[in-house]
Each structure stands twice: as C-alpha cells, then as structure tokens.
Amino acid sequence: MKQLSIITINYNNKSGLQKTIDSVIQQTYTQYEWIIIDGDSTDGSKRLLTKYSNYFSHCISEKDKGIYDAMNKGIKIASGKYLLFLNSGDYLYENTTLEKVFSKNYDVDYINGNIVKVLNNKIVEYDYGIHSENITCFDLLKFGLNHQSTFINKKLFDKYGLYDDKLKLISDWKFFFHTMIFGQCSLKYINLNIAFFDISGRSNNKGNLSLHRKEKEEYLNSVLPSKIIEDYKFTLCYNEVRKYKLSRILFSLLYRIVIIYEKIKFKHN
C-alpha cells in the first residue's frame, strides 16, 4: 500500500493545473499514487493531461455533478493510507514537502499542517489553521481544517461514507466536523507549510458566502441543540467586540445595564 493518494480535481483550469502538476512531479518523495479527476474540460486541460499521463496512476475526464462528486470519484479509486486533496491551482510548498511529512510513520486519523494563501494582489498570507491537536467544537465551528493541508486517513471514508455531494461548498468542513466531534477522531499537527492555496477558488468567491453560511447553518441546526448554537454565536460576537477598546467599553456598559434591569425586574416579581 502506498502511504499517500493525491487527488486532483480540475475543470477548465489549464493554467492552474499546470502549477499543480509542476509541484507534484518535482517532489523528492515518490511513495504516492496520483489520481486526476477532470470534469470534461474544454480549455486544453485534456491535452495537458495527455502530455503528463505517465505521472498519473489514474486519470478520468468526464462530466460530474460538482466538486464533491468529483472528489468522491477519486476517493473510490484511492488505495493509499492517507488522502490529500490538491486541486488544480493549488501547489505544494516546496520540493521536499511530502518527504518532510512522511519522514515519520503516523497512525492517526488526520495529519494537519499549514497552508499559504496567495491573494489576488499577490500578497502571501500564512494560515496556520487551528494548529493544535486538542481541537474543540468551537475550534471547528469557527476555523475548521484546511483541506489542502490535511492528510485524511482513507479508513475514515470507509467508516463514515463519502462527501455529501448535495452540498456545494461545505461538504469537506461537514466531514471534518462530524468525524472529529461525533467520531472523536485523532489528529497530529505538524508545523510545516504544506501547500499554496488558490484563493480564487469557488468557496472563496464573495458571491458564495451566503450559500456557505446557509449550508453551514442548516447542517448545524440538524445536529446540534439550539442552545449550543446560540452560545457559539454569542461567543463569536463577544470575541469580535473584544478586539477594540471602544466596543469593549460599550459592551461592558450594556452588560451592566442588563444586569441592573434583571435585578429590578426580579424585585418587582
């Protein structure tokens, strides 16, 4: 069994696919299989896949029902112990990245590292995610794990099923949340930069933020008690308030007013 299956999905992103291919074929670590799932691209991506076909263990080009349907096709084929989803446009941090990750043998459900976001104005932003092995429910609600820097044990998909392809944007987050909170899966954090993340990807488009929130809220409402959700929203709000001195003062005053009001109300009752 290979230690790793790299799954790359692509649709009409030839230039991004070239970046991904260049980064993978230059890796010093070779104990992986590479699965390409293309959505029947028409922009020249297929010619690129033909050019580099010798590097791929499996390559499929056919229409799919969306991002997660394409990922699920890759998962079904994968035979590696861990899976890494490196989509077209994403690329590994350096040539020795995979060698550094698998220089040790891990027997955990998730291996998680850092990603580097390249913004539209080319400014680089380092994202260390949760960077902890003691992940709480609140951590996953607020941050989640970065898909491009998380190595997922294949057995989790065998146990919990594939990605929910009815969802458009949050199925990977839902899978992380469900397996780590309800399945109590284990995680090993390694302080390594794993990949550059194509920030122009679909889930980062501002036009999709409302859909992202909608899908997340619908899922949470289906699995968590309303009280926990209310506490989570309050904590988020409170944390935002604490960032600024004036808002902290106003919040403190409001809090005291509420306490006084409640005391007066209690006395009259």
CSV table of C-alpha atoms in Angstrom, one decimal:
chain,number,residue,atom,x,y,z
A,1,MET,CA,0.0,0.0,0.0
A,2,LYS,CA,1.2,3.5,-0.9
A,3,GLN,CA,1.4,5.9,2.0
A,4,LEU,CA,-0.4,8.6,0.1
A,5,SER,CA,-3.0,9.2,-2.6
A,6,ILE,CA,-3.0,12.7,-4.1
A,7,ILE,CA,-6.4,13.5,-5.6
A,8,THR,CA,-6.6,16.5,-8.0
A,9,ILE,CA,-9.8,17.7,-9.5
A,10,ASN,CA,-9.9,20.0,-12.4
A,11,TYR,CA,-12.4,21.8,-14.6
A,12,ASN,CA,-11.3,24.3,-17.3
A,13,ASN,CA,-8.4,25.5,-15.2
A,14,LYS,CA,-5.4,24.6,-17.5
A,15,SER,CA,-3.0,27.2,-16.1
A,16,GLY,CA,-3.8,26.2,-12.5
A,17,LEU,CA,-3.5,22.5,-13.4
A,18,GLN,CA,0.0,23.2,-14.8
A,19,LYS,CA,1.1,24.7,-11.5
A,20,THR,CA,-0.2,21.7,-9.6
A,21,ILE,CA,1.4,19.2,-12.0
A,22,ASP,CA,4.8,21.0,-11.8
A,23,SER,CA,4.8,21.0,-8.0
A,24,VAL,CA,3.9,17.3,-7.7
A,25,ILE,CA,6.3,15.9,-10.3
A,26,GLN,CA,9.2,17.8,-8.6
A,27,GLN,CA,8.7,16.1,-5.2
A,28,THR,CA,11.6,14.2,-3.8
A,29,TYR,CA,9.1,11.8,-2.2
A,30,THR,CA,7.7,9.2,-4.6
A,31,GLN,CA,5.6,6.8,-2.4
A,32,TYR,CA,2.3,8.1,-3.7
A,33,GLU,CA,-0.3,7.5,-6.3
A,34,TRP,CA,-1.8,10.4,-8.2
A,35,ILE,CA,-5.4,10.5,-9.2
A,36,ILE,CA,-6.7,13.1,-11.6
A,37,ILE,CA,-10.5,13.7,-12.0
A,38,ASP,CA,-11.3,16.2,-14.8
A,39,GLY,CA,-14.8,17.4,-15.4
A,40,ASP,CA,-14.6,17.0,-19.2
A,41,SER,CA,-12.7,20.3,-19.6
A,42,THR,CA,-12.8,22.2,-22.9
A,43,ASP,CA,-9.9,24.7,-22.3
A,44,GLY,CA,-7.0,22.5,-23.3
A,45,SER,CA,-6.7,20.7,-19.9
A,46,LYS,CA,-7.1,17.3,-21.6
A,47,ARG,CA,-4.1,17.9,-23.8
A,48,LEU,CA,-2.1,18.8,-20.7
A,49,LEU,CA,-3.3,15.6,-19.0
A,50,THR,CA,-2.2,13.5,-22.0
A,51,LYS,CA,1.2,15.2,-22.0
A,52,TYR,CA,1.8,14.2,-18.4
A,53,SER,CA,-0.1,10.9,-18.4
A,54,ASN,CA,2.9,8.9,-17.3
A,55,TYR,CA,2.9,10.6,-13.9
A,56,PHE,CA,-0.7,9.7,-13.1
A,57,SER,CA,-1.9,6.4,-11.6
A,58,HIS,CA,-5.5,7.1,-12.7
A,59,CYS,CA,-6.9,9.8,-14.9
A,60,ILE,CA,-10.6,10.3,-15.6
A,61,SER,CA,-12.2,13.0,-17.8
A,62,GLU,CA,-16.0,13.0,-17.8
A,63,LYS,CA,-18.8,15.2,-16.7
A,64,ASP,CA,-19.6,15.2,-13.0
A,65,LYS,CA,-22.3,16.7,-10.7
A,66,GLY,CA,-19.9,19.1,-8.9
A,67,ILE,CA,-16.8,19.5,-6.8
A,68,TYR,CA,-17.7,16.8,-4.2
A,69,ASP,CA,-18.9,14.3,-6.8
A,70,ALA,CA,-15.5,14.6,-8.5
A,71,MET,CA,-13.7,14.2,-5.2
A,72,ASN,CA,-15.8,11.1,-4.4
A,73,LYS,CA,-14.8,9.6,-7.7
A,74,GLY,CA,-11.2,10.0,-6.6
A,75,ILE,CA,-11.8,8.6,-3.1
A,76,LYS,CA,-13.4,5.4,-4.5
A,77,ILE,CA,-10.3,4.8,-6.6
A,78,ALA,CA,-7.7,5.7,-4.0
A,79,SER,CA,-5.7,3.0,-2.3
A,80,GLY,CA,-3.2,5.0,-0.2
A,81,LYS,CA,-3.3,5.1,3.6
A,82,TYR,CA,-3.7,8.9,3.5
A,83,LEU,CA,-5.5,11.1,1.0
A,84,LEU,CA,-4.5,14.7,0.1
A,85,PHE,CA,-6.8,16.8,-2.0
A,86,LEU,CA,-4.7,19.1,-4.1
A,87,ASN,CA,-7.0,20.7,-6.6
A,88,SER,CA,-5.9,22.4,-9.8
A,89,GLY,CA,-4.3,25.8,-8.9
A,90,ASP,CA,-3.1,24.5,-5.6
A,91,TYR,CA,0.6,23.5,-5.3
A,92,LEU,CA,2.9,22.1,-2.8
A,93,TYR,CA,5.1,24.5,-0.7
A,94,GLU,CA,8.5,23.1,-1.7
A,95,ASN,CA,10.0,20.1,-3.5
A,96,THR,CA,10.7,18.3,-0.2
A,97,THR,CA,7.2,18.9,1.4
A,98,LEU,CA,5.9,15.3,1.1
A,99,GLU,CA,9.3,13.9,2.2
A,100,LYS,CA,9.2,16.0,5.3
A,101,VAL,CA,5.6,15.0,6.1
A,102,PHE,CA,6.2,11.3,5.7
A,103,SER,CA,9.7,11.1,7.2
A,104,LYS,CA,7.8,9.7,10.2
A,105,ASN,CA,5.2,7.0,10.4
A,106,TYR,CA,1.9,8.1,11.6
A,107,ASP,CA,-1.1,6.1,12.8
A,108,VAL,CA,-3.7,8.8,13.3
A,109,ASP,CA,-6.9,9.8,11.5
A,110,TYR,CA,-5.7,13.2,10.4
A,111,ILE,CA,-2.3,14.8,9.8
A,112,ASN,CA,-2.7,18.6,9.6
A,113,GLY,CA,-0.2,21.3,8.6
A,114,ASN,CA,-0.3,24.9,7.4
A,115,ILE,CA,-1.4,26.5,4.1
A,116,VAL,CA,-0.2,29.6,2.4
A,117,LYS,CA,-2.8,31.7,0.7
A,118,VAL,CA,-1.9,33.8,-2.3
A,119,LEU,CA,-4.3,36.7,-2.6
A,120,ASN,CA,-5.4,38.3,-5.9
A,121,ASN,CA,-2.8,41.1,-5.3
A,122,LYS,CA,-0.1,38.5,-4.9
A,123,ILE,CA,0.3,39.2,-1.1
A,124,VAL,CA,1.1,36.0,0.7
A,125,GLU,CA,-0.8,35.1,3.8
A,126,TYR,CA,0.2,32.2,6.1
A,127,ASP,CA,-2.7,30.3,7.6
A,128,TYR,CA,-1.8,28.1,10.5
A,129,GLY,CA,-5.4,26.9,11.0
A,130,ILE,CA,-6.2,25.5,14.4
A,131,HIS,CA,-2.5,24.4,14.9
A,132,SER,CA,-3.5,22.2,17.8
A,133,GLU,CA,-4.1,18.5,18.5
A,134,ASN,CA,-6.7,19.3,21.2
A,135,ILE,CA,-9.4,20.6,18.9
A,136,THR,CA,-12.7,21.7,20.4
A,137,CYS,CA,-16.1,22.0,19.0
A,138,PHE,CA,-15.7,25.8,18.9
A,139,ASP,CA,-12.4,25.5,17.0
A,140,LEU,CA,-14.1,23.6,14.2
A,141,LEU,CA,-17.1,25.9,14.2
A,142,LYS,CA,-15.0,29.0,13.9
A,143,PHE,CA,-12.0,27.8,11.9
A,144,GLY,CA,-12.2,24.2,10.6
A,145,LEU,CA,-9.3,22.4,9.0
A,146,ASN,CA,-7.7,23.5,5.8
A,147,HIS,CA,-8.5,20.9,3.1
A,148,GLN,CA,-5.2,21.5,1.1
A,149,SER,CA,-3.0,20.9,4.1
A,150,THR,CA,-4.9,18.0,5.7
A,151,PHE,CA,-4.0,14.3,5.1
A,152,ILE,CA,-7.0,12.2,5.7
A,153,ASN,CA,-6.8,8.5,6.6
A,154,LYS,CA,-8.7,6.6,3.9
A,155,LYS,CA,-10.4,4.4,6.5
A,156,LEU,CA,-12.5,7.4,7.6
A,157,PHE,CA,-14.3,7.4,4.3
A,158,ASP,CA,-14.8,3.7,4.6
A,159,LYS,CA,-16.3,4.2,8.1
A,160,TYR,CA,-18.3,7.4,7.7
A,161,GLY,CA,-19.0,7.5,4.0
A,162,LEU,CA,-18.1,9.9,1.2
A,163,TYR,CA,-18.5,13.6,0.9
A,164,ASP,CA,-22.1,14.8,0.8
A,165,ASP,CA,-22.4,15.8,-2.9
A,166,LYS,CA,-25.8,17.5,-2.3
A,167,LEU,CA,-23.8,20.3,-0.7
A,168,LYS,CA,-22.0,22.8,-2.9
A,169,LEU,CA,-19.4,24.4,-0.6
A,170,ILE,CA,-19.1,22.9,2.9
A,171,SER,CA,-19.0,19.1,2.5
A,172,ASP,CA,-15.3,18.8,3.5
A,173,TRP,CA,-15.9,21.0,6.5
A,174,LYS,CA,-19.0,18.9,7.4
A,175,PHE,CA,-16.9,15.7,7.2
A,176,PHE,CA,-14.2,17.1,9.4
A,177,PHE,CA,-16.7,18.3,12.0
A,178,HIS,CA,-18.7,15.1,12.0
A,179,THR,CA,-15.7,12.8,12.3
A,180,MET,CA,-13.8,14.8,14.9
A,181,ILE,CA,-16.8,15.8,17.1
A,182,PHE,CA,-19.0,12.8,16.9
A,183,GLY,CA,-16.4,10.2,15.9
A,184,GLN,CA,-13.7,11.7,18.2
A,185,CYS,CA,-11.0,11.1,15.5
A,186,SER,CA,-7.4,11.7,16.3
A,187,LEU,CA,-5.2,14.4,14.7
A,188,LYS,CA,-1.5,15.1,14.5
A,189,TYR,CA,-0.5,18.7,13.9
A,190,ILE,CA,2.9,19.3,12.2
A,191,ASN,CA,4.2,22.8,11.9
A,192,LEU,CA,5.0,22.6,8.2
A,193,ASN,CA,3.8,24.7,5.3
A,194,ILE,CA,2.1,22.1,3.1
A,195,ALA,CA,0.6,23.9,0.1
A,196,PHE,CA,-0.2,27.2,-1.6
A,197,PHE,CA,-3.9,27.7,-1.8
A,198,ASP,CA,-5.6,29.1,-4.9
A,199,ILE,CA,-7.6,31.9,-3.2
A,200,SER,CA,-9.7,32.4,-6.3
A,201,GLY,CA,-11.3,29.1,-5.8
A,202,ARG,CA,-15.1,28.8,-5.8
A,203,SER,CA,-15.6,28.7,-2.0
A,204,ASN,CA,-13.7,31.9,-1.6
A,205,ASN,CA,-15.9,33.9,-4.0
A,206,LYS,CA,-17.8,36.6,-2.2
A,207,GLY,CA,-20.9,35.7,-4.1
A,208,ASN,CA,-20.9,32.3,-2.4
A,209,LEU,CA,-20.6,33.5,1.2
A,210,SER,CA,-24.3,33.5,1.7
A,211,LEU,CA,-24.6,30.0,0.4
A,212,HIS,CA,-21.7,28.9,2.6
A,213,ARG,CA,-23.4,30.3,5.7
A,214,LYS,CA,-26.8,28.8,4.7
A,215,GLU,CA,-25.4,25.3,4.2
A,216,LYS,CA,-23.4,25.5,7.4
A,217,GLU,CA,-26.4,26.7,9.5
A,218,GLU,CA,-28.7,24.1,8.1
A,219,TYR,CA,-26.2,21.3,9.0
A,220,LEU,CA,-25.6,22.7,12.5
A,221,ASN,CA,-29.3,23.0,13.1
A,222,SER,CA,-29.8,19.4,12.2
A,223,VAL,CA,-27.1,18.0,14.6
A,224,LEU,CA,-26.7,20.5,17.5
A,225,PRO,CA,-29.1,21.7,20.2
A,226,SER,CA,-30.2,25.3,19.6
A,227,LYS,CA,-28.6,26.3,22.9
A,228,ILE,CA,-25.2,25.4,21.8
A,229,ILE,CA,-25.6,27.2,18.5
A,230,GLU,CA,-26.8,30.3,20.4
A,231,ASP,CA,-23.7,30.2,22.7
A,232,TYR,CA,-21.5,29.8,19.7
A,233,LYS,CA,-22.9,32.9,18.0
A,234,PHE,CA,-22.7,34.9,21.2
A,235,THR,CA,-19.1,33.9,21.7
A,236,LEU,CA,-18.2,34.9,18.1
A,237,CYS,CA,-19.8,38.2,18.7
A,238,TYR,CA,-18.1,38.7,22.0
A,239,ASN,CA,-14.7,37.9,20.5
A,240,GLU,CA,-15.2,40.5,17.8
A,241,VAL,CA,-16.2,43.0,20.4
A,242,ARG,CA,-13.0,42.4,22.5
A,243,LYS,CA,-10.8,43.4,19.5
A,244,TYR,CA,-11.5,47.1,20.0
A,245,LYS,CA,-11.2,49.2,23.2
A,246,LEU,CA,-14.3,51.3,22.5
A,247,SER,CA,-16.5,48.3,21.7
A,248,ARG,CA,-15.3,46.6,24.9
A,249,ILE,CA,-16.3,49.6,26.9
A,250,LEU,CA,-19.8,49.8,25.3
A,251,PHE,CA,-20.3,46.1,25.7
A,252,SER,CA,-19.3,46.3,29.4
A,253,LEU,CA,-21.8,49.2,29.9
A,254,LEU,CA,-24.6,47.3,28.1
A,255,TYR,CA,-23.9,44.2,30.1
A,256,ARG,CA,-24.1,46.1,33.4
A,257,ILE,CA,-27.4,47.8,32.3
A,258,VAL,CA,-28.8,44.3,31.5
A,259,ILE,CA,-27.8,43.0,34.9
A,260,ILE,CA,-29.3,46.0,36.7
A,261,TYR,CA,-32.5,45.6,34.7
A,262,GLU,CA,-32.7,41.9,35.6
A,263,LYS,CA,-32.3,42.7,39.3
A,264,ILE,CA,-35.1,45.4,39.2
A,265,LYS,CA,-37.3,43.0,37.3
A,266,PHE,CA,-36.6,40.2,39.8
A,267,LYS,CA,-37.5,42.5,42.7
A,268,HIS,CA,-40.8,43.6,41.2
A,269,ASN,CA,-41.7,40.0,40.6
